[in-house]
């Protein structure tokens, strides 16, 4: 769930829809997939670009908090697993940018919007990774929360997005298991390791709950996105599902969830839990989280420092094309 | 067929060299050279994760680092067996100090810009690939087995790094200038890749590995042909080559790499991760 608070166009009733819009909505209601060259309402296209772009940016920025521990991974195997994971994330970014490009926007345009702050990435990546157990907590909680949203999105109405999600989900669930494996090792380790594991859970619990976005009661964009099957479940449904899945996993590890109000509610068949601090969430979204400046700064620096590299490659490609053309002309 | 496969997985191939006590000190030192090159270069390459100039490069850098860490596990794992003192690949990677590291100085040099990183990779890959190709025919079946796995990846590394050296060397004025500067900066570290000492002589006598100096001619040819296409000048002979990594005499940089890499193992001795 790397897309939060994606702006959607205003919801239209059937009476307000044009014949084209009605036919489009009927296709979605029948469960048909929409493909790139087909007609779609401008609002659908724009909302998807925002959502897929935000998701892609999250994958790219998401390399940084985990990249922070690659050079300090405690064993060669852990290092290899972490490298493979970060590589997967860059790969997810690549599929998602490609999916967004089918909607008529270029990857460079999207990058520019990320760098200027016009587009966002998930709030979760603005939190620091402070000890090795964070590599476990990120896999277990952050990828766990992401999967909650991405599994239903495999059925999303836009074909290229849906297909990207199918590939991504396979890898994400693998990442989640790897993260949980680190947590098991840490929670069963020395007192110092157990302390790291609890500390990681304490710091990542509420930011993970924030990943689903604010309550739907306050989410003005949900209805249209749900009608278009760009969004499948409400934020609150997914958050509840995540809590219900994660609490027993924490108990199995012998760790405690940092929430005094957490208790099983027999009637609803789920846990009652405290809401995260939404004022903190809005501050992080605005750019005031603990790592916003560092994360975005690192991406902008990578892009700016790499300009000569990209230009060099373009220039060479042009030269090579000229040479090929000259050779063909000479042969004629 | 199935039975054989299962045996291959559970039992390493028979290799008399592994238990040869007379050969052990040289064999161990040589395996550490192979493993440490992969480990330290892998570490440097991994520093790029999330910071590369294009998404495709982020993926390629992580992939290269991952391959090199995989090679490290194989070489240092075998080194531990040859040494026979109960040290596994992790113990060798995380619990030796700089003096016991046997990697080339080239591998530990800081990344610099993407040009320097790619040039370092190319100079190394050209030698690494030649070495591994030779090793697939090693008299030691265990060495040959590792080389057979590693050479496939190393051949991809060389293809990628030589391709990028060509494209950037023959790209813009700026990219050309940076690539030529990278060559000049790294050239004093080239000769070390071909230094041949008593350890190498012992390996060559046992037909386990080639003498590095015997790889030079072919390396020169590869580099010359790639540089010609890249429109880069091959520097002349270096008056004073930087060497010593093979014997544990390193640059100032290795100590910092190890301080970072070994932090958890050193701070929490005996913990399992």
mmCIF file of C-alpha atoms in Angstrom, chain B:
data_model
loop_
_atom_site.group_PDB
_atom_site.id
_atom_site.type_symbol
_atom_site.label_atom_id
_atom_site.label_comp_id
_atom_site.label_asym_id
_atom_site.label_seq_id
_atom_site.Cartn_x
_atom_site.Cartn_y
_atom_site.Cartn_z
ATOM 1 C CA UNK B 1 19.900 -39.649 -12.346
ATOM 2 C CA UNK B 2 17.975 -38.473 -9.325
ATOM 3 C CA UNK B 3 20.269 -40.269 -6.985
ATOM 4 C CA UNK B 4 23.343 -38.634 -8.462
ATOM 5 C CA UNK B 5 21.773 -35.207 -8.190
ATOM 6 C CA UNK B 6 20.945 -35.753 -4.547
ATOM 7 C CA UNK B 7 24.472 -36.894 -3.843
ATOM 8 C CA UNK B 8 25.876 -33.822 -5.558
ATOM 9 C CA UNK B 9 23.860 -31.573 -3.338
ATOM 10 C CA UNK B 10 24.631 -33.282 -0.038
ATOM 11 C CA UNK B 11 28.278 -34.187 -0.660
ATOM 12 C CA UNK B 12 30.820 -31.898 -2.210
ATOM 13 C CA UNK B 13 32.870 -33.478 -4.972
ATOM 14 C CA UNK B 14 35.953 -35.407 -3.878
ATOM 15 C CA UNK B 15 38.978 -33.166 -3.841
ATOM 16 C CA UNK B 16 42.294 -34.399 -2.428
ATOM 17 C CA UNK B 17 43.727 -30.874 -2.457
ATOM 18 C CA UNK B 18 41.317 -29.747 0.265
ATOM 19 C CA UNK B 19 42.894 -32.035 2.862
ATOM 20 C CA UNK B 20 46.488 -31.661 1.628
ATOM 21 C CA UNK B 21 48.231 -30.298 4.738
ATOM 22 C CA UNK B 22 51.417 -29.338 2.891
ATOM 23 C CA UNK B 23 49.468 -27.241 0.403
ATOM 24 C CA UNK B 24 47.027 -25.793 2.952
ATOM 25 C CA UNK B 25 48.773 -22.505 3.835
ATOM 26 C CA UNK B 26 49.155 -21.445 0.194
ATOM 27 C CA UNK B 27 45.752 -22.776 -0.840
ATOM 28 C CA UNK B 28 44.074 -20.969 2.065
ATOM 29 C CA UNK B 29 45.839 -17.693 1.243
ATOM 30 C CA UNK B 30 44.885 -18.007 -2.414
ATOM 31 C CA UNK B 31 41.232 -18.749 -1.615
ATOM 32 C CA UNK B 32 41.154 -15.711 0.685
ATOM 33 C CA UNK B 33 42.440 -13.594 -2.199
ATOM 34 C CA UNK B 34 39.569 -14.797 -4.386
ATOM 35 C CA UNK B 35 36.956 -14.432 -1.634
ATOM 36 C CA UNK B 36 38.192 -11.093 -0.322
ATOM 37 C CA UNK B 37 38.224 -9.519 -3.788
ATOM 38 C CA UNK B 38 34.596 -10.511 -4.221
ATOM 39 C CA UNK B 39 33.614 -9.420 -0.715
ATOM 40 C CA UNK B 40 35.271 -6.021 -0.733
ATOM 41 C CA UNK B 41 34.295 -5.094 -4.280
ATOM 42 C CA UNK B 42 30.766 -6.368 -3.551
ATOM 43 C CA UNK B 43 30.672 -4.089 -0.510
ATOM 44 C CA UNK B 44 31.727 -1.070 -2.530
ATOM 45 C CA UNK B 45 29.252 -1.760 -5.323
ATOM 46 C CA UNK B 46 26.439 -2.249 -2.800
ATOM 47 C CA UNK B 47 27.042 1.280 -1.503
ATOM 48 C CA UNK B 48 25.332 2.486 -4.690
ATOM 49 C CA UNK B 49 22.009 0.900 -3.783
ATOM 50 C CA UNK B 50 19.297 3.497 -4.268
ATOM 51 C CA UNK B 51 21.774 6.166 -5.419
ATOM 52 C CA UNK B 52 22.499 5.180 -9.020
ATOM 53 C CA UNK B 53 21.946 7.576 -11.957
ATOM 54 C CA UNK B 54 19.115 5.517 -13.490
ATOM 55 C CA UNK B 55 16.739 2.876 -12.223
ATOM 56 C CA UNK B 56 18.270 0.231 -14.492
ATOM 57 C CA UNK B 57 21.650 0.967 -12.901
ATOM 58 C CA UNK B 58 20.237 0.593 -9.386
ATOM 59 C CA UNK B 59 19.109 -2.858 -10.412
ATOM 60 C CA UNK B 60 22.385 -3.734 -12.159
ATOM 61 C CA UNK B 61 24.506 -2.529 -9.219
ATOM 62 C CA UNK B 62 22.498 -4.500 -6.669
ATOM 63 C CA UNK B 63 22.692 -7.511 -8.942
ATOM 64 C CA UNK B 64 26.462 -7.258 -9.368
ATOM 65 C CA UNK B 65 26.947 -6.865 -5.619
ATOM 66 C CA UNK B 66 24.698 -9.842 -5.017
ATOM 67 C CA UNK B 67 26.707 -12.023 -7.419
ATOM 68 C CA UNK B 68 29.945 -10.998 -5.736
ATOM 69 C CA UNK B 69 28.615 -11.762 -2.255
ATOM 70 C CA UNK B 70 27.544 -15.167 -3.587
ATOM 71 C CA UNK B 71 31.087 -15.771 -4.853
ATOM 72 C CA UNK B 72 32.430 -14.711 -1.460
ATOM 73 C CA UNK B 73 30.323 -17.352 0.275
ATOM 74 C CA UNK B 74 31.739 -20.049 -2.009
ATOM 75 C CA UNK B 75 35.415 -19.015 -1.906
ATOM 76 C CA UNK B 76 35.595 -18.229 1.796
ATOM 77 C CA UNK B 77 33.556 -21.338 2.612
ATOM 78 C CA UNK B 78 36.151 -23.463 0.855
ATOM 79 C CA UNK B 79 38.955 -21.438 2.482
ATOM 80 C CA UNK B 80 37.534 -22.366 5.893
ATOM 81 C CA UNK B 81 37.501 -26.052 4.962
ATOM 82 C CA UNK B 82 41.087 -25.921 3.731
ATOM 83 C CA UNK B 83 42.229 -24.081 6.831
ATOM 84 C CA UNK B 84 40.410 -26.663 8.978
ATOM 85 C CA UNK B 85 40.273 -24.557 12.117
ATOM 86 C CA UNK B 86 36.504 -24.356 12.383
ATOM 87 C CA UNK B 87 36.119 -20.983 10.659
ATOM 88 C CA UNK B 88 33.308 -20.685 8.147
ATOM 89 C CA UNK B 89 32.806 -18.013 5.476
ATOM 90 C CA UNK B 90 31.146 -15.636 7.958
ATOM 91 C CA UNK B 91 33.941 -16.022 10.512
ATOM 92 C CA UNK B 92 36.472 -15.205 7.816
ATOM 93 C CA UNK B 93 34.495 -12.248 6.483
ATOM 94 C CA UNK B 94 33.495 -10.722 9.789
ATOM 95 C CA UNK B 95 36.224 -11.607 12.252
ATOM 96 C CA UNK B 96 39.506 -10.948 10.492
ATOM 97 C CA UNK B 97 41.188 -7.553 10.636
ATOM 98 C CA UNK B 98 42.665 -5.653 7.708
ATOM 99 C CA UNK B 99 46.082 -7.276 8.075
ATOM 100 C CA UNK B 100 44.540 -10.684 7.293
ATOM 101 C CA UNK B 101 42.572 -9.443 4.269
ATOM 102 C CA UNK B 102 44.040 -10.435 0.907
ATOM 103 C CA UNK B 103 42.004 -8.403 -1.585
ATOM 104 C CA UNK B 104 43.481 -6.207 -4.307
ATOM 105 C CA UNK B 105 43.771 -2.525 -3.427
ATOM 106 C CA UNK B 106 41.700 -1.747 -6.515
ATOM 107 C CA UNK B 107 38.650 -3.392 -4.913
ATOM 108 C CA UNK B 108 38.702 -1.267 -1.777
ATOM 109 C CA UNK B 109 39.100 2.149 -3.413
ATOM 110 C CA UNK B 110 36.153 4.488 -2.774
ATOM 111 C CA UNK B 111 33.441 4.600 -5.432
ATOM 112 C CA UNK B 112 34.006 8.162 -6.617
ATOM 113 C CA UNK B 113 31.560 9.049 -9.383
ATOM 114 C CA UNK B 114 29.760 6.481 -11.526
ATOM 115 C CA UNK B 115 32.605 6.722 -14.048
ATOM 116 C CA UNK B 116 35.223 5.699 -11.528
ATOM 117 C CA UNK B 117 33.017 2.899 -10.220
ATOM 118 C CA UNK B 118 32.449 1.530 -13.721
ATOM 119 C CA UNK B 119 36.086 1.834 -14.732
ATOM 120 C CA UNK B 120 37.156 0.013 -11.556
ATOM 121 C CA UNK B 121 34.593 -2.658 -12.360
ATOM 122 C CA UNK B 122 35.784 -3.018 -15.937
ATOM 123 C CA UNK B 123 39.482 -3.288 -15.035
ATOM 124 C CA UNK B 124 38.607 -5.880 -12.417
ATOM 125 C CA UNK B 125 36.073 -7.778 -14.558
ATOM 126 C CA UNK B 126 38.529 -8.158 -17.430
ATOM 127 C CA UNK B 127 40.960 -9.916 -15.109
ATOM 128 C CA UNK B 128 38.312 -11.730 -13.052
ATOM 129 C CA UNK B 129 36.757 -13.258 -16.135
ATOM 130 C CA UNK B 130 40.109 -14.520 -17.460
ATOM 131 C CA UNK B 131 40.932 -15.970 -14.067
ATOM 132 C CA UNK B 132 37.593 -17.754 -13.695
ATOM 133 C CA UNK B 133 37.684 -19.126 -17.229
ATOM 134 C CA UNK B 134 41.057 -20.671 -16.474
ATOM 135 C CA UNK B 135 39.791 -21.979 -13.132
ATOM 136 C CA UNK B 136 36.927 -23.903 -14.723
ATOM 137 C CA UNK B 137 39.708 -26.282 -15.837
ATOM 138 C CA UNK B 138 41.450 -26.284 -12.438
ATOM 139 C CA UNK B 139 43.005 -29.538 -11.206
ATOM 140 C CA UNK B 140 41.013 -28.946 -8.007
ATOM 141 C CA UNK B 141 37.454 -30.133 -8.651
ATOM 142 C CA UNK B 142 36.077 -27.877 -5.898
ATOM 143 C CA UNK B 143 37.752 -24.815 -7.384
ATOM 144 C CA UNK B 144 36.563 -25.777 -10.861
ATOM 145 C CA UNK B 145 33.039 -26.205 -9.553
ATOM 146 C CA UNK B 146 32.948 -22.736 -7.967
ATOM 147 C CA UNK B 147 34.515 -21.175 -11.055
ATOM 148 C CA UNK B 148 31.929 -22.824 -13.311
ATOM 149 C CA UNK B 149 29.159 -21.084 -11.355
ATOM 150 C CA UNK B 150 30.949 -17.764 -10.974
ATOM 151 C CA UNK B 151 32.192 -17.425 -14.555
ATOM 152 C CA UNK B 152 28.680 -17.112 -15.944
ATOM 153 C CA UNK B 153 28.033 -14.079 -13.769
ATOM 154 C CA UNK B 154 31.506 -12.643 -14.309
ATOM 155 C CA UNK B 155 31.028 -12.860 -18.054
ATOM 156 C CA UNK B 156 27.840 -10.817 -17.729
ATOM 157 C CA UNK B 157 29.672 -8.315 -15.490
ATOM 158 C CA UNK B 158 32.381 -7.874 -18.121
ATOM 159 C CA UNK B 159 29.848 -7.504 -20.895
ATOM 160 C CA UNK B 160 28.033 -4.784 -18.944
ATOM 161 C CA UNK B 161 31.079 -2.872 -17.719
ATOM 162 C CA UNK B 162 32.866 -2.922 -21.078
ATOM 163 C CA UNK B 163 29.690 -1.818 -22.834
ATOM 164 C CA UNK B 164 29.260 1.122 -20.464
ATOM 165 C CA UNK B 165 32.940 2.079 -20.716
ATOM 166 C CA UNK B 166 32.541 2.226 -24.506
ATOM 167 C CA UNK B 167 29.318 4.211 -24.385
ATOM 168 C CA UNK B 168 30.536 6.731 -21.824
ATOM 169 C CA UNK B 169 34.034 7.007 -23.285
ATOM 170 C CA UNK B 170 32.495 7.739 -26.672
ATOM 171 C CA UNK B 171 29.556 9.748 -25.325
ATOM 172 C CA UNK B 172 29.690 13.466 -24.539
ATOM 173 C CA UNK B 173 32.835 15.485 -23.937
ATOM 174 C CA UNK B 174 32.003 15.463 -20.261
ATOM 175 C CA UNK B 175 31.496 11.694 -20.038
ATOM 176 C CA UNK B 176 34.705 11.135 -22.020
ATOM 177 C CA UNK B 177 36.649 13.430 -19.688
ATOM 178 C CA UNK B 178 35.337 11.612 -16.627
ATOM 179 C CA UNK B 179 36.136 8.165 -18.017
ATOM 180 C CA UNK B 180 39.665 9.184 -19.007
ATOM 181 C CA UNK B 181 40.189 10.709 -15.552
ATOM 182 C CA UNK B 182 39.003 7.436 -14.017
ATOM 183 C CA UNK B 183 41.558 5.475 -16.061
ATOM 184 C CA UNK B 184 44.367 7.772 -14.947
ATOM 185 C CA UNK B 185 43.315 7.544 -11.325
ATOM 186 C CA UNK B 186 43.045 3.749 -11.295
ATOM 187 C CA UNK B 187 45.990 2.839 -13.502
ATOM 188 C CA UNK B 188 48.545 2.698 -10.643
ATOM 189 C CA UNK B 189 46.440 -0.148 -9.163
ATOM 190 C CA UNK B 190 46.430 -2.271 -12.314
ATOM 191 C CA UNK B 191 49.817 -3.951 -11.968
ATOM 192 C CA UNK B 192 48.844 -5.460 -8.638
ATOM 193 C CA UNK B 193 46.326 -7.703 -10.398
ATOM 194 C CA UNK B 194 49.248 -9.496 -12.060
ATOM 195 C CA UNK B 195 51.706 -9.669 -9.165
ATOM 196 C CA UNK B 196 52.796 -13.288 -8.854
ATOM 197 C CA UNK B 197 54.315 -14.564 -5.626
ATOM 198 C CA UNK B 198 55.130 -17.846 -3.880
ATOM 199 C CA UNK B 199 51.422 -18.508 -3.166
ATOM 200 C CA UNK B 200 50.616 -18.234 -6.864
ATOM 201 C CA UNK B 201 53.614 -20.375 -7.784
ATOM 202 C CA UNK B 202 52.416 -23.110 -5.409
ATOM 203 C CA UNK B 203 48.912 -22.956 -6.907
ATOM 204 C CA UNK B 204 50.307 -23.050 -10.419
ATOM 205 C CA UNK B 205 52.611 -25.985 -9.586
ATOM 206 C CA UNK B 206 49.565 -27.929 -8.336
ATOM 207 C CA UNK B 207 47.678 -26.804 -11.473
ATOM 208 C CA UNK B 208 44.948 -25.344 -9.300
ATOM 209 C CA UNK B 209 45.262 -21.795 -10.626
ATOM 210 C CA UNK B 210 47.210 -19.799 -13.206
ATOM 211 C CA UNK B 211 50.078 -17.470 -12.408
ATOM 212 C CA UNK B 212 48.433 -14.015 -12.539
ATOM 213 C CA UNK B 213 51.323 -12.630 -14.614
ATOM 214 C CA UNK B 214 50.364 -15.106 -17.341
ATOM 215 C CA UNK B 215 46.937 -13.446 -17.655
ATOM 216 C CA UNK B 216 48.409 -10.026 -18.410
ATOM 217 C CA UNK B 217 48.796 -10.343 -22.147
ATOM 218 C CA UNK B 218 45.202 -11.288 -22.768
ATOM 219 C CA UNK B 219 43.995 -8.665 -20.283
ATOM 220 C CA UNK B 220 45.990 -6.002 -22.134
ATOM 221 C CA UNK B 221 44.348 -7.050 -25.390
ATOM 222 C CA UNK B 222 40.841 -6.821 -23.931
ATOM 223 C CA UNK B 223 41.507 -3.433 -22.382
ATOM 224 C CA UNK B 224 43.163 -2.072 -25.516
ATOM 225 C CA UNK B 225 40.296 -3.110 -27.737
ATOM 226 C CA UNK B 226 37.600 -1.737 -25.401
ATOM 227 C CA UNK B 227 39.503 1.513 -24.888
ATOM 228 C CA UNK B 228 39.982 1.904 -28.645
ATOM 229 C CA UNK B 229 36.241 1.650 -29.156
ATOM 230 C CA UNK B 230 35.676 3.975 -26.199
ATOM 231 C CA UNK B 231 38.166 6.486 -27.658
ATOM 232 C CA UNK B 232 40.102 6.351 -24.371
ATOM 233 C CA UNK B 233 43.892 6.457 -24.133
ATOM 234 C CA UNK B 234 45.731 3.598 -22.498
ATOM 235 C CA UNK B 235 48.153 5.185 -20.042
ATOM 236 C CA UNK B 236 51.828 4.373 -20.349
ATOM 237 C CA UNK B 237 53.721 2.169 -17.914
ATOM 238 C CA UNK B 238 53.335 3.199 -14.280
ATOM 239 C CA UNK B 239 56.568 4.218 -12.624
ATOM 240 C CA UNK B 240 55.532 3.059 -9.193
ATOM 241 C CA UNK B 241 52.665 0.570 -8.942
ATOM 242 C CA UNK B 242 50.538 0.410 -5.822
ATOM 243 C CA UNK B 243 50.639 -3.137 -4.439
ATOM 244 C CA UNK B 244 50.419 -4.967 -1.132
ATOM 245 C CA UNK B 245 46.801 -6.094 -0.827
ATOM 246 C CA UNK B 246 47.791 -9.699 -1.519
ATOM 247 C CA UNK B 247 49.957 -9.625 1.569
ATOM 248 C CA UNK B 248 47.636 -7.699 3.861
ATOM 249 C CA UNK B 249 49.105 -4.239 3.340
ATOM 250 C CA UNK B 250 46.133 -2.097 2.375
ATOM 251 C CA UNK B 251 45.049 1.466 1.768
ATOM 252 C CA UNK B 252 43.543 3.494 4.604
ATOM 253 C CA UNK B 253 40.116 2.762 3.186
ATOM 254 C CA UNK B 254 39.870 -0.921 4.097
ATOM 255 C CA UNK B 255 39.800 -0.257 7.844
ATOM 256 C CA UNK B 256 36.648 1.827 7.443
ATOM 257 C CA UNK B 257 34.995 -0.779 5.263
ATOM 258 C CA UNK B 258 35.632 -3.412 7.910
ATOM 259 C CA UNK B 259 34.529 -1.149 10.772
ATOM 260 C CA UNK B 260 31.196 -0.767 9.043
ATOM 261 C CA UNK B 261 30.822 -4.288 7.703
ATOM 262 C CA UNK B 262 31.849 -6.066 10.901
ATOM 263 C CA UNK B 263 30.044 -3.798 13.368
ATOM 264 C CA UNK B 264 27.284 -6.189 14.486
ATOM 265 C CA UNK B 265 29.524 -9.245 14.719
ATOM 266 C CA UNK B 266 32.062 -7.291 16.743
ATOM 267 C CA UNK B 267 29.575 -5.505 19.001
ATOM 268 C CA UNK B 268 27.573 -8.653 19.822
ATOM 269 C CA UNK B 269 30.055 -11.533 19.814
ATOM 270 C CA UNK B 270 28.545 -14.981 19.500
ATOM 271 C CA UNK B 271 25.022 -13.814 18.644
ATOM 272 C CA UNK B 272 23.200 -15.655 15.890
ATOM 273 C CA UNK B 273 21.566 -13.555 13.181
#
